[in-house]
Coordinates of C-alpha atoms in Angstrom, one line a residue:
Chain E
X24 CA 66.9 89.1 110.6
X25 CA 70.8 89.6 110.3
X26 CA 73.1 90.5 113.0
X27 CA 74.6 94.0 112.5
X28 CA 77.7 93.1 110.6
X29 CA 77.7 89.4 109.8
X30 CA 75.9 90.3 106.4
X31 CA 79.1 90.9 104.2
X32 CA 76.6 92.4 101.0
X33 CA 75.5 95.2 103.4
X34 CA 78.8 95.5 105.4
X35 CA 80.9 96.5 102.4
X36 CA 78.3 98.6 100.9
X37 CA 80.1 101.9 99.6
X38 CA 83.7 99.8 100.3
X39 CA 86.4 99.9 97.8
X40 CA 87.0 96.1 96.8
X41 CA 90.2 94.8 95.0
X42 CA 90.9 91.3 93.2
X43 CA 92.4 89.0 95.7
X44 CA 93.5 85.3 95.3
X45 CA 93.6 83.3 98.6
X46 CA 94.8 80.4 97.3
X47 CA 97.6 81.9 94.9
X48 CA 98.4 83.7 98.9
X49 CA 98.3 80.6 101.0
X50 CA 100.7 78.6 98.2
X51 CA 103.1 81.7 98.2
X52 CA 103.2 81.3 101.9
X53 CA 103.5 77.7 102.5
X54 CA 106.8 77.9 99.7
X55 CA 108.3 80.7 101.1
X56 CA 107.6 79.6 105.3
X57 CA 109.1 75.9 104.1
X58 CA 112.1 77.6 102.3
X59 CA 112.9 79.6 105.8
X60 CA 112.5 76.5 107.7
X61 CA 114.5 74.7 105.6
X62 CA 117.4 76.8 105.4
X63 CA 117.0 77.4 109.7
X64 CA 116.9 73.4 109.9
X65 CA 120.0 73.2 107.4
X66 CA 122.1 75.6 109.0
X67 CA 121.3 75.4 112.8
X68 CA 120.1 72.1 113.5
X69 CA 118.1 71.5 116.3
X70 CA 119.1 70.5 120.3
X71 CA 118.8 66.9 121.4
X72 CA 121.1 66.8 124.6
X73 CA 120.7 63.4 125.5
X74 CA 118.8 62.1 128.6
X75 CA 120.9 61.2 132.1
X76 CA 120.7 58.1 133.4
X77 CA 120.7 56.7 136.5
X78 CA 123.8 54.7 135.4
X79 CA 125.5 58.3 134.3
X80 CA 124.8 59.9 137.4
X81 CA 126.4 56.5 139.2
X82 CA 129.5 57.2 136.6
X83 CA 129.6 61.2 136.7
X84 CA 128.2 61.6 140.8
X85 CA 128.4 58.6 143.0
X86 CA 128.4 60.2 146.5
X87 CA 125.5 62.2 145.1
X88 CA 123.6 59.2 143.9
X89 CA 124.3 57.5 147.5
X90 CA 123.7 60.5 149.5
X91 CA 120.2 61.0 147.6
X92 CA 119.2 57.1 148.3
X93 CA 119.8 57.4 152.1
X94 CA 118.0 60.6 152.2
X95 CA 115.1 58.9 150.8
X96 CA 115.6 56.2 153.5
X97 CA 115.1 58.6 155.8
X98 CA 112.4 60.8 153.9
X99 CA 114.1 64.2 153.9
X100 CA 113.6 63.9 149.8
X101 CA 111.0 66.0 147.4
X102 CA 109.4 62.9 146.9
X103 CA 109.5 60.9 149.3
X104 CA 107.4 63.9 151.7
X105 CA 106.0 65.1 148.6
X106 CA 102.4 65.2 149.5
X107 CA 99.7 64.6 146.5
X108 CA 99.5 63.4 143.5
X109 CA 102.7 60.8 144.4
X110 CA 102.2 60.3 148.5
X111 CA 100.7 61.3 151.8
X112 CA 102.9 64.2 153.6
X113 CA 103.8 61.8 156.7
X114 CA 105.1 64.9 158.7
X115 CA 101.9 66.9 158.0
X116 CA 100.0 64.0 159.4
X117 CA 102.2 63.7 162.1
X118 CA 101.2 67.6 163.3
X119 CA 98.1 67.7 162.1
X120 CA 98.4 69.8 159.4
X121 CA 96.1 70.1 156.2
X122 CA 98.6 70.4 153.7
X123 CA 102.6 69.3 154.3
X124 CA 105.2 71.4 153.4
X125 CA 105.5 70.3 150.1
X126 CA 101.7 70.9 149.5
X127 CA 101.3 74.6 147.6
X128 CA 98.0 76.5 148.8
X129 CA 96.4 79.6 148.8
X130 CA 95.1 80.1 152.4
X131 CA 92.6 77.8 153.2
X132 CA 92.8 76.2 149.8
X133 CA 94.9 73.7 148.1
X134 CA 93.8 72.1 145.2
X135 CA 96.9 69.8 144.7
X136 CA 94.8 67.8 147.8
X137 CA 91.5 67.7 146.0
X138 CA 92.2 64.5 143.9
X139 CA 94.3 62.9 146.7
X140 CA 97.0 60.4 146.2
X141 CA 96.9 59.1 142.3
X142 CA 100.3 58.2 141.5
X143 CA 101.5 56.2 144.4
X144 CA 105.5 56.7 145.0
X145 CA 107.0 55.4 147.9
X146 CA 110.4 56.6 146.9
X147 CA 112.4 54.3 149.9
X148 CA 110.8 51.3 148.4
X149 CA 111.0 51.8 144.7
X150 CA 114.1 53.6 144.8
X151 CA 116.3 52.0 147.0
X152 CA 114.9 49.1 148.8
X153 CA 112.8 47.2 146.3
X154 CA 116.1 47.1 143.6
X155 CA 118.0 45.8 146.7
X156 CA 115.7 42.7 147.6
X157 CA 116.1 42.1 143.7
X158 CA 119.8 42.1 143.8
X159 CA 120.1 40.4 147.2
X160 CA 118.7 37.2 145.6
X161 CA 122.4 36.1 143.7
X162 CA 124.5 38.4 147.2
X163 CA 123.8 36.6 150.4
X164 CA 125.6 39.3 152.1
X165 CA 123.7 42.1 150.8
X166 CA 120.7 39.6 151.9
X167 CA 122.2 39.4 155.1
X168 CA 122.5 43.6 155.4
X169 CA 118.8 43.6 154.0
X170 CA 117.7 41.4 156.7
X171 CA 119.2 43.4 159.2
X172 CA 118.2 46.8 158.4
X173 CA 114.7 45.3 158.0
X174 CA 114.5 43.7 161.8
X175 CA 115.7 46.7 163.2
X176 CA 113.9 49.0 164.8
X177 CA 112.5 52.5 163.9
X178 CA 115.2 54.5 165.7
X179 CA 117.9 52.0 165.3
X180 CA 117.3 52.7 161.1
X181 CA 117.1 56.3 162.1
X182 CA 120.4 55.9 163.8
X183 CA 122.6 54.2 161.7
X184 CA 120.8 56.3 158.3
X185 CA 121.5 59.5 159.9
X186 CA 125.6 58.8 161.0
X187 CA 125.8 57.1 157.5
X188 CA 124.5 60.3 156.0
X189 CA 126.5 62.2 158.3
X190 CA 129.5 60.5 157.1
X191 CA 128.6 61.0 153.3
X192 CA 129.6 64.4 154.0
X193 CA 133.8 63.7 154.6
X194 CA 133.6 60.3 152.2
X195 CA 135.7 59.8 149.1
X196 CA 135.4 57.1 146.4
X197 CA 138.1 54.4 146.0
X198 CA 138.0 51.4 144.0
X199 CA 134.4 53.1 142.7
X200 CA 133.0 52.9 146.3
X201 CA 132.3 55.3 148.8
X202 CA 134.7 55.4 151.7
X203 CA 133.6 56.4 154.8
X204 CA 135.7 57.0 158.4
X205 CA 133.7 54.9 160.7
X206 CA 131.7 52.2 158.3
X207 CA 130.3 50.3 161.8
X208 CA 128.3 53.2 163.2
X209 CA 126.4 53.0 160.0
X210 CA 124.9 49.0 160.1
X211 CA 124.4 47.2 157.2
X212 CA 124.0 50.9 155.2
X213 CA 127.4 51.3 153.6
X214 CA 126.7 47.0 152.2
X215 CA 123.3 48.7 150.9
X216 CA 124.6 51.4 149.5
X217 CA 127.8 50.0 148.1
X218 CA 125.7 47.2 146.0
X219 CA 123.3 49.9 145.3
X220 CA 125.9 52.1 143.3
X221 CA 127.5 48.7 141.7
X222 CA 123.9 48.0 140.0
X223 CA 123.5 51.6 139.3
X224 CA 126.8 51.4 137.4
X225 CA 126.0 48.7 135.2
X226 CA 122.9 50.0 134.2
X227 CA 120.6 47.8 136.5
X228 CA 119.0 50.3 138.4
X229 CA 117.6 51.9 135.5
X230 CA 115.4 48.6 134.7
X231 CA 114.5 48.0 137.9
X232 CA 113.5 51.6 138.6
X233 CA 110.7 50.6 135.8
X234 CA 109.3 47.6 137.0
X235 CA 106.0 47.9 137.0
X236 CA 104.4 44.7 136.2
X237 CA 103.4 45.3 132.8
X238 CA 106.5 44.1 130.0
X239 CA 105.7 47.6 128.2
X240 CA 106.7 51.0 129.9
X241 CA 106.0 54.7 129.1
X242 CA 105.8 55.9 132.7
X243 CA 109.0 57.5 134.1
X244 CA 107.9 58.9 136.6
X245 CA 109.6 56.6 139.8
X246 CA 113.1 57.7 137.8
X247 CA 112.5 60.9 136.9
X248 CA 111.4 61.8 140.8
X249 CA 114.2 59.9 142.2
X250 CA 116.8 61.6 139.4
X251 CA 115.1 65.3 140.8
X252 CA 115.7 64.2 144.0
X253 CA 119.5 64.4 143.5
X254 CA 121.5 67.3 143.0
X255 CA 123.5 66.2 139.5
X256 CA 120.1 66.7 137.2
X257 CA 119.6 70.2 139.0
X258 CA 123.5 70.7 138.5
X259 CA 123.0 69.6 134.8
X260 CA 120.2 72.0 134.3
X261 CA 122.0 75.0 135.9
X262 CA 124.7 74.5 133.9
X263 CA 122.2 74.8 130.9
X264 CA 120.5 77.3 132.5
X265 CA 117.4 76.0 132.8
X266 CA 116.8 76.7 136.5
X267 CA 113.6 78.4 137.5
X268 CA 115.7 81.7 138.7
X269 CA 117.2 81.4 134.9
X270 CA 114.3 82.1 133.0
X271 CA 114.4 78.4 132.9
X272 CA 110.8 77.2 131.2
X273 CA 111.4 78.9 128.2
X274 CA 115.1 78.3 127.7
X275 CA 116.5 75.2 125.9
X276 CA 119.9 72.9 125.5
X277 CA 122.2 74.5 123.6
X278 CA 122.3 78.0 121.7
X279 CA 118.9 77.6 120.3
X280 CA 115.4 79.3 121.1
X281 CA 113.0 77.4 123.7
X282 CA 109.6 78.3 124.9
X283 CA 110.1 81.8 124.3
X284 CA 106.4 82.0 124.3
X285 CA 106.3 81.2 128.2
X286 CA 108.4 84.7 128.8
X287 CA 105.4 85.9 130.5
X288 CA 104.7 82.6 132.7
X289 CA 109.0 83.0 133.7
X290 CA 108.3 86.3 134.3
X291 CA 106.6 86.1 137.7
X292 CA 109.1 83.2 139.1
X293 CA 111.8 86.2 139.2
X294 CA 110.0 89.0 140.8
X295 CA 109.0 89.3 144.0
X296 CA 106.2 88.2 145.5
X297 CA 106.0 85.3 143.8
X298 CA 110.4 84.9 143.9
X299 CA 109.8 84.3 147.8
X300 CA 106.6 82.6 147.8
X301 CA 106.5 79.3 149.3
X302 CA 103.3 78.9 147.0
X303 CA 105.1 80.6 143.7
X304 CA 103.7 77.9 141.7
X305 CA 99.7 77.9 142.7
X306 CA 100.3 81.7 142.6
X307 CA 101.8 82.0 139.1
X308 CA 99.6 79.5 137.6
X309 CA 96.3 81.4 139.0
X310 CA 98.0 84.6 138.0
X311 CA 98.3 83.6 134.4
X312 CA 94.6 82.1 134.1
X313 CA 93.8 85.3 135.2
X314 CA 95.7 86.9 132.6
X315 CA 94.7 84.6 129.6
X316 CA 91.2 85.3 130.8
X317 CA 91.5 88.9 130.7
X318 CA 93.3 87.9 127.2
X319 CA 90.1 85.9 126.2
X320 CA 87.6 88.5 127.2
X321 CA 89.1 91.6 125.3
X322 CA 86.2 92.3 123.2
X323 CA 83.8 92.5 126.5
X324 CA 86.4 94.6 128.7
X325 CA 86.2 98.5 128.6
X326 CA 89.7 100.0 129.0
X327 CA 91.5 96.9 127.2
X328 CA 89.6 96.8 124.5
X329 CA 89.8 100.5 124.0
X330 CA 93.5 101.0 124.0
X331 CA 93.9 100.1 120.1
X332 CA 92.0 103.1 119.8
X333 CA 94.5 105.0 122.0
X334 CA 97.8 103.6 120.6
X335 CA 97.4 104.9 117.1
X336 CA 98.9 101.6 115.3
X337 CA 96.1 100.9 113.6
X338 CA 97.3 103.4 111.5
X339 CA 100.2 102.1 110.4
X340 CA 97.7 98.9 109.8
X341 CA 95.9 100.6 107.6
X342 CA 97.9 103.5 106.3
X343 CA 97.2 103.0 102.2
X344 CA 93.4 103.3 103.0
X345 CA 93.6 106.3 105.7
X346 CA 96.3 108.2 102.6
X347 CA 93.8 107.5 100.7
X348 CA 90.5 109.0 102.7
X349 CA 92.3 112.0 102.9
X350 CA 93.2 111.9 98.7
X351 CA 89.3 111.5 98.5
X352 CA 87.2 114.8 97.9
X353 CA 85.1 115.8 100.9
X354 CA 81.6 116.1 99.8
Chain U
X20 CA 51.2 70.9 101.8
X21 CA 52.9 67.6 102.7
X22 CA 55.4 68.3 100.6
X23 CA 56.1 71.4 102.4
X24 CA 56.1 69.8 105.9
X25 CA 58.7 67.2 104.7
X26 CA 60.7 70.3 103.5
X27 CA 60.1 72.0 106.1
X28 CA 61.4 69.0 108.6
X29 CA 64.3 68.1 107.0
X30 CA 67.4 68.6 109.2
X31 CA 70.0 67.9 106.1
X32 CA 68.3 70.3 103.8
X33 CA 68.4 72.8 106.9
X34 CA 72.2 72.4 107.1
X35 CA 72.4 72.9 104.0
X36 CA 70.7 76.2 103.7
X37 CA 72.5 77.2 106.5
X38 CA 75.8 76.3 105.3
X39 CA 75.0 78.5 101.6
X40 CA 73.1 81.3 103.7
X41 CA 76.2 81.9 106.3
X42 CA 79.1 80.5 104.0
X43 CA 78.6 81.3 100.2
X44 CA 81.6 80.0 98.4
X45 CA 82.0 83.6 97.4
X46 CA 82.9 84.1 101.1
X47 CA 84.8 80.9 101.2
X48 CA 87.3 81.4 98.7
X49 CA 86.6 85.4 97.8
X50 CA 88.4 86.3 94.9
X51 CA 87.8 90.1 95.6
X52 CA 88.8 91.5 98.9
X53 CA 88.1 95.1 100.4
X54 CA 90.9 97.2 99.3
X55 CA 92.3 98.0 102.6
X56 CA 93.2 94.2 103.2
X57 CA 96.4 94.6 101.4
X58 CA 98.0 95.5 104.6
X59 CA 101.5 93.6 105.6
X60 CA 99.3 93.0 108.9
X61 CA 97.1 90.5 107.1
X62 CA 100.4 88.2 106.5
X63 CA 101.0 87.2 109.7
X64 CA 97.5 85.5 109.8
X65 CA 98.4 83.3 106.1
X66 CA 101.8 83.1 107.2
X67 CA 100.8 81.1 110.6
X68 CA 98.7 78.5 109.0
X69 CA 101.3 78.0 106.4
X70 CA 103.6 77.1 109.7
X71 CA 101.2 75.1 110.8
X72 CA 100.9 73.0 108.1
X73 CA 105.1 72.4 108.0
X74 CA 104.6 71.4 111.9
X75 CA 101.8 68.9 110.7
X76 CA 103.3 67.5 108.1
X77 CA 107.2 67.4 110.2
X78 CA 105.0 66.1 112.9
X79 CA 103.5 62.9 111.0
X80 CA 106.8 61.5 110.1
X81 CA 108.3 61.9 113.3
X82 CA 105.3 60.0 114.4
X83 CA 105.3 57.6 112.1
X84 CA 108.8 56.4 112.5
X85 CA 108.3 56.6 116.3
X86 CA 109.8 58.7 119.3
X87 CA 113.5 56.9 119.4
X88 CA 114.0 57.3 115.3
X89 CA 115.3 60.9 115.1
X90 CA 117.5 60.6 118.2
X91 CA 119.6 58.1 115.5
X92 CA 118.7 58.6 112.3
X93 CA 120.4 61.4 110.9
X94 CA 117.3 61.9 108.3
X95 CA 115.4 61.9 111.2
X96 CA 117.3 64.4 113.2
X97 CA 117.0 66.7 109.8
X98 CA 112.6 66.0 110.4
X99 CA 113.0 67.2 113.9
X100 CA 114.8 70.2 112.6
X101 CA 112.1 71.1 110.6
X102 CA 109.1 70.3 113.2
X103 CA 111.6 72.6 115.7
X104 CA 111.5 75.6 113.3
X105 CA 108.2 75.4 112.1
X106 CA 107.2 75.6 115.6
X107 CA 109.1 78.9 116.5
X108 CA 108.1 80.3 113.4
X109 CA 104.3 79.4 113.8
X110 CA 104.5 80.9 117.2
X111 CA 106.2 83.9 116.2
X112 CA 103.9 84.4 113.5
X113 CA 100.7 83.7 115.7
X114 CA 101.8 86.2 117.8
X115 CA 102.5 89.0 115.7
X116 CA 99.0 87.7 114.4
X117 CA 97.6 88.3 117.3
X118 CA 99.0 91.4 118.4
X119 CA 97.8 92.8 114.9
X120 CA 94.7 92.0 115.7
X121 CA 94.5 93.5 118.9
X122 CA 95.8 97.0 117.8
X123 CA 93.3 96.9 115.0
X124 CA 90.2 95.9 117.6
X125 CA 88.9 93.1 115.1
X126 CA 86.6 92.4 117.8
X127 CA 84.1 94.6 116.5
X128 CA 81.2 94.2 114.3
X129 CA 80.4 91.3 115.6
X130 CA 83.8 89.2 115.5
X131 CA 84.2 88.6 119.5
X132 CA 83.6 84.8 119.0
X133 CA 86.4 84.8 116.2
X134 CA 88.8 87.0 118.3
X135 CA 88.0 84.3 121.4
X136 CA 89.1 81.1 119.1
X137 CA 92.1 82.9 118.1
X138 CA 92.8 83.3 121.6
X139 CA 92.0 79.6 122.4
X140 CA 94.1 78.7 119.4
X141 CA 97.1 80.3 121.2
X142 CA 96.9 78.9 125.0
X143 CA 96.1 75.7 123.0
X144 CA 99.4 75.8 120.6
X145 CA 101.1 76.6 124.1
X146 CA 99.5 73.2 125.6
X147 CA 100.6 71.7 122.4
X148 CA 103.9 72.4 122.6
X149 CA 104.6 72.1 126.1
X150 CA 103.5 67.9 125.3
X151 CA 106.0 67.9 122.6
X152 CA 108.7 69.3 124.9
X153 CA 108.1 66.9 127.7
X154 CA 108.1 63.8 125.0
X155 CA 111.2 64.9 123.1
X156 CA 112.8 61.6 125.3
X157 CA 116.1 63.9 125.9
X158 CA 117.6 65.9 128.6
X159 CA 115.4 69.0 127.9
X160 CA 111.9 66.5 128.6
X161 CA 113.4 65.2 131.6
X162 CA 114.4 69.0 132.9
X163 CA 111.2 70.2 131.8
X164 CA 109.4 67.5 133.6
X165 CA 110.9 67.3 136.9
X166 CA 110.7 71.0 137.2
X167 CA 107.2 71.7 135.5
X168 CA 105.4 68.9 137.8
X169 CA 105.4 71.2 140.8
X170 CA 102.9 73.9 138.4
X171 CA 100.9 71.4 137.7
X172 CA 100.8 69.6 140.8
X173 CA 99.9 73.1 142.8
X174 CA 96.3 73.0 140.6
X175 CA 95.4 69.5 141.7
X176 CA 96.3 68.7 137.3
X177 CA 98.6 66.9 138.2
X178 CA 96.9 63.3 139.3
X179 CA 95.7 63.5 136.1
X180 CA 98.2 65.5 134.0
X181 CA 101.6 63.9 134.8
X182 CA 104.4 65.3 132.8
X183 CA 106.2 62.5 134.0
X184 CA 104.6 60.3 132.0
X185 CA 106.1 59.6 128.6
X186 CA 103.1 57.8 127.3
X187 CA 100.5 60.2 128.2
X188 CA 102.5 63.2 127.3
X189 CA 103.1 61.6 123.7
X190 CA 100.0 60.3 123.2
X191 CA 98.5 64.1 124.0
X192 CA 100.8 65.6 121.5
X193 CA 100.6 63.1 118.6
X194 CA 96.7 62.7 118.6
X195 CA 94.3 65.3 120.7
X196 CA 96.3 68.2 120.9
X197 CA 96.6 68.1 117.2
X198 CA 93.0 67.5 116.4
X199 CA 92.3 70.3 118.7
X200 CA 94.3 72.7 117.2
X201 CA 93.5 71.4 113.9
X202 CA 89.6 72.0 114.7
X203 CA 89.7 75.3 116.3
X204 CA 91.6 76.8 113.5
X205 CA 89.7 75.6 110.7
X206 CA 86.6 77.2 113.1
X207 CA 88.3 80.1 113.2
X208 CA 89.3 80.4 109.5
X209 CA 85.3 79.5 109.0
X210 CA 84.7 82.7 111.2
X211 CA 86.7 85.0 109.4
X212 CA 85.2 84.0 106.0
X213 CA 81.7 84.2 107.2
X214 CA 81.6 87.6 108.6
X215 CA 84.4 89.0 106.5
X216 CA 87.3 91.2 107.1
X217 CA 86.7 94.5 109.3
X218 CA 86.8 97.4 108.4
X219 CA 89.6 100.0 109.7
X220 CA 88.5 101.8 112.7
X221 CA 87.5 104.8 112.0
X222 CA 85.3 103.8 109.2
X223 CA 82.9 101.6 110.8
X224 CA 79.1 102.0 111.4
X225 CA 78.0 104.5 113.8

């Protein structure tokens, strides 16, 4: 027994058949899609804007690079409060909360907690502190500043990180080092932060921000939090416009196309309610499974599945064999 | 009668009967089609795969030479050119695909599992591409990355998805996303040739 249809003998029964050559088709297409492509990758190229650095964002933004490093000090960073996959939301802890501010849900749910913390970041340590106990070890007054800020206590660090940041906000580079009015009020923070930018200038910092143990390393993702923490990458990416208020995910570098086939997925991020949601991400992403499931069920939906027979374009599909129906004597 | 049960019992000969009852090689490589295929609608469908195969073949070199060589080698750069356009082409020729597809209903007589792969063919290719974004190793990947992260990190992906990680990202893109794609299409195509082409709408079976 056949399903209805899947027989092709009994399905074209009373059809009109014409000689066709597949293969002499997909030969014709492969020459003539490789000759576009060719003349596309001739005459336009293709983007490859190359990658920032933590040593070009030392060169092109020191204050920001400084002011982003204290911040994570202090924890008032993405990542450092971030929440699952990278780190435990200290301040939702704190208040007893379920999910920390950086943790997306929908009510009572929030998967980005399910798996817990996988990808351990403490952004203080890796990103500041950790490259400074490295570098301390041929400075002995860095070691000395170390020392200091390490011995003191919790509100003392709090002290001195919050004037130094507060100071951040008048200082001006000379000599390729921040300059700030009243360096004492701040500890051992502006010796930190001054060897800090001098490593991150050579090039250092972007080593150490790999260690990891291992000699081989494909896992950026210590620099690339710590470079998103800052505001030159954003700045970069506005000035591309790649921001998520840009239509951002499906631009690219340059004057050339990007993921124009993420219009949709952009789509939500610049309408309300998603444009003010402190959860636009969960809500976007559920509302496009939605979507492609609606997509992948077409055939079983009544109402979607119908509108092809609505929206007349099938007959401009098939216009040749509907002129010729009506050619064909009625009998 | 033994010989019958050993017949009978035989899982290889079983496939095989399958394989000539549901896929003839009159269905596999017809050279007569109904007459109403020779619609401009029916391009889009060649036209993709032909894509597909220019982002394969782009794709192995650029693998082969590694994910540093195009950024300077200027033969290189010319490969990723190529991978970069057969990619926007594919896409736009998917889609159009697709979209023909859906305003002719090709769902019907029995071609809802076809029309399904198609449509897991497309959220794959977008899965696909999105890895080859993130392990382009330029300023775009790193963009994409840091700002694509928080998505996937809202579903709970993310501890085992990270787009910050060059390695995985690459390794996705080079080997299983390919072999995915690869698969379901060739499925696909097998669909297609098995049950045929459908007919036009108003001409079907009461």
């Amino acid at each position: 027994m056949r399903r209805r249809g899947l027989d092709q003998s009994d399905y074209y029964r009373g059809v009109r058949m014409a000689p066709y050559d597949l293969v002499k088709e997909l030969a014709i297409a492969l020459v003539a899609v490789l000759a576009v492509v060719l003349i596309l990758a001739g005459v336009l190229s293709s983007p490859d804007e190359p990658p920032v650095t933590i040593q070009s964002w030392a060169q092109h933004a020191p204050l920001d690079l400084v002011a982003t490093a204290t911040a994570e000090l202090q924890g008032q960073t993405i990542s450092s409060d971030y929440g699952p996959p990278y780190n435990i939301d200290r301040d939702a802890v704190d208040h007893d909360r379920p999910a920390g501010a950086s943790v997306q849900a929908f009510g009572p749910i929030a998967p980005q907690s399910w798996a817990g913390v996988h990808i351990p970041i403490t952004a203080a340590s890796s990103d500041v502190l950790h490259p400074l106990q490295l570098a301390s070890a041929s400075d002995p007054k860095l070691a000395q500043a170390l020392l200091r800020y390490r011995a003191a206590a919790r509100a003392q660090r709090s002290t001195w990180l919050s004037r130094y940041a507060a100071e951040l906000g008048h200082a001006h580079m000379a000599g390729g080092l921040p300059v700030i009015a009243d360096p004492a009020a701040a500890g051992p923070l502006p010796t930190m932060m001054a060897t800090l930018l001098l490593v991150a200038r050579s090039g250092g910092l972007d080593g150490l921000l790999l260690q990891s143990g291992h000699f081989y390393q494909t896992d950026y993702t210590g620099p690339l939090l710590f470079l998103g923490d800052g505001r030159y990458l954003p700045g970069l990416a506005h000035a591309q416009h790649l921001l998520g208020d840009q239509w951002g995910m499906m631009n690219e570098t340059g004057r050339y196309p990007g993921q124009a086939w993420l219009w949709l997925y952009t789509l939500w991020y610049q309408i309300p309610p998603y444009s003010t949601a402190s959860n636009a991400d969960l809500l976007v992403v559920l509302t496009m499974g939605v979507l492609s499931a609606l997509l992948l069920l077409v055939p079983f939906l009544p109402g979607l599945r119908d509108i092809p027979r609505w929206v007349p374009i099938y007959r401009l599909i098939w216009r040749e064999h509907y002129r010729e129906a009506r050619r064909r004597p009625r009998g | 009668m033994a010989e019958g049960r050993r017949a009978g019992g035989s899982w290889t000969r079983a496939l095989r009967r399958m394989i000539e009852r549901e896929l003839p090689t009159e269905h596999l490589l017809p050279d007569q089609e109904p007459a109403y295929v020779a619609s401009w609608v029916y391009v889009f469908g060649v036209v993709a795969i032909a894509a597909l195969v220019w982002v394969m073949v782009s794709g192995v070199v650029l693998a082969f030479f590694g994910p540093q060589w195009w950024h300077v080698s200027p033969q290189g750069h010319v490969v990723n050119s190529i991978h970069f356009w057969s990619v926007q082409l594919f896409f736009i020729f998917m889609v159009l695909h697709l979209w023909g597809q859906y305003f002719g209903a090709t769902w019907r007589d029995g071609r809802a599992t076809t029309w399904m792969v198609g449509v897991v063919v497309f959220l794959v290719s977008i899965g696909t591409a999105f890895t080859g974004y993130l392990a382009q190793q330029n300023f775009a990947s790193q963009w994409i990355a840091v700002n694509a992260k928080d998505a996937i990190n809202s579903t709970g992906a993310g501890a085992f998805f990270n787009v910050l990680n060059f390695g995985q990202m690459y390794g996705l893109h080079v080997m299983l996303l390919p072999i995915v794609i690869t698969t379901l299409v060739a499925v696909h195509l097998v669909q297609v040739r098995m049950r045929g082409v459908v007919k036009p709408i108003e001409t079907e079976p009461s």
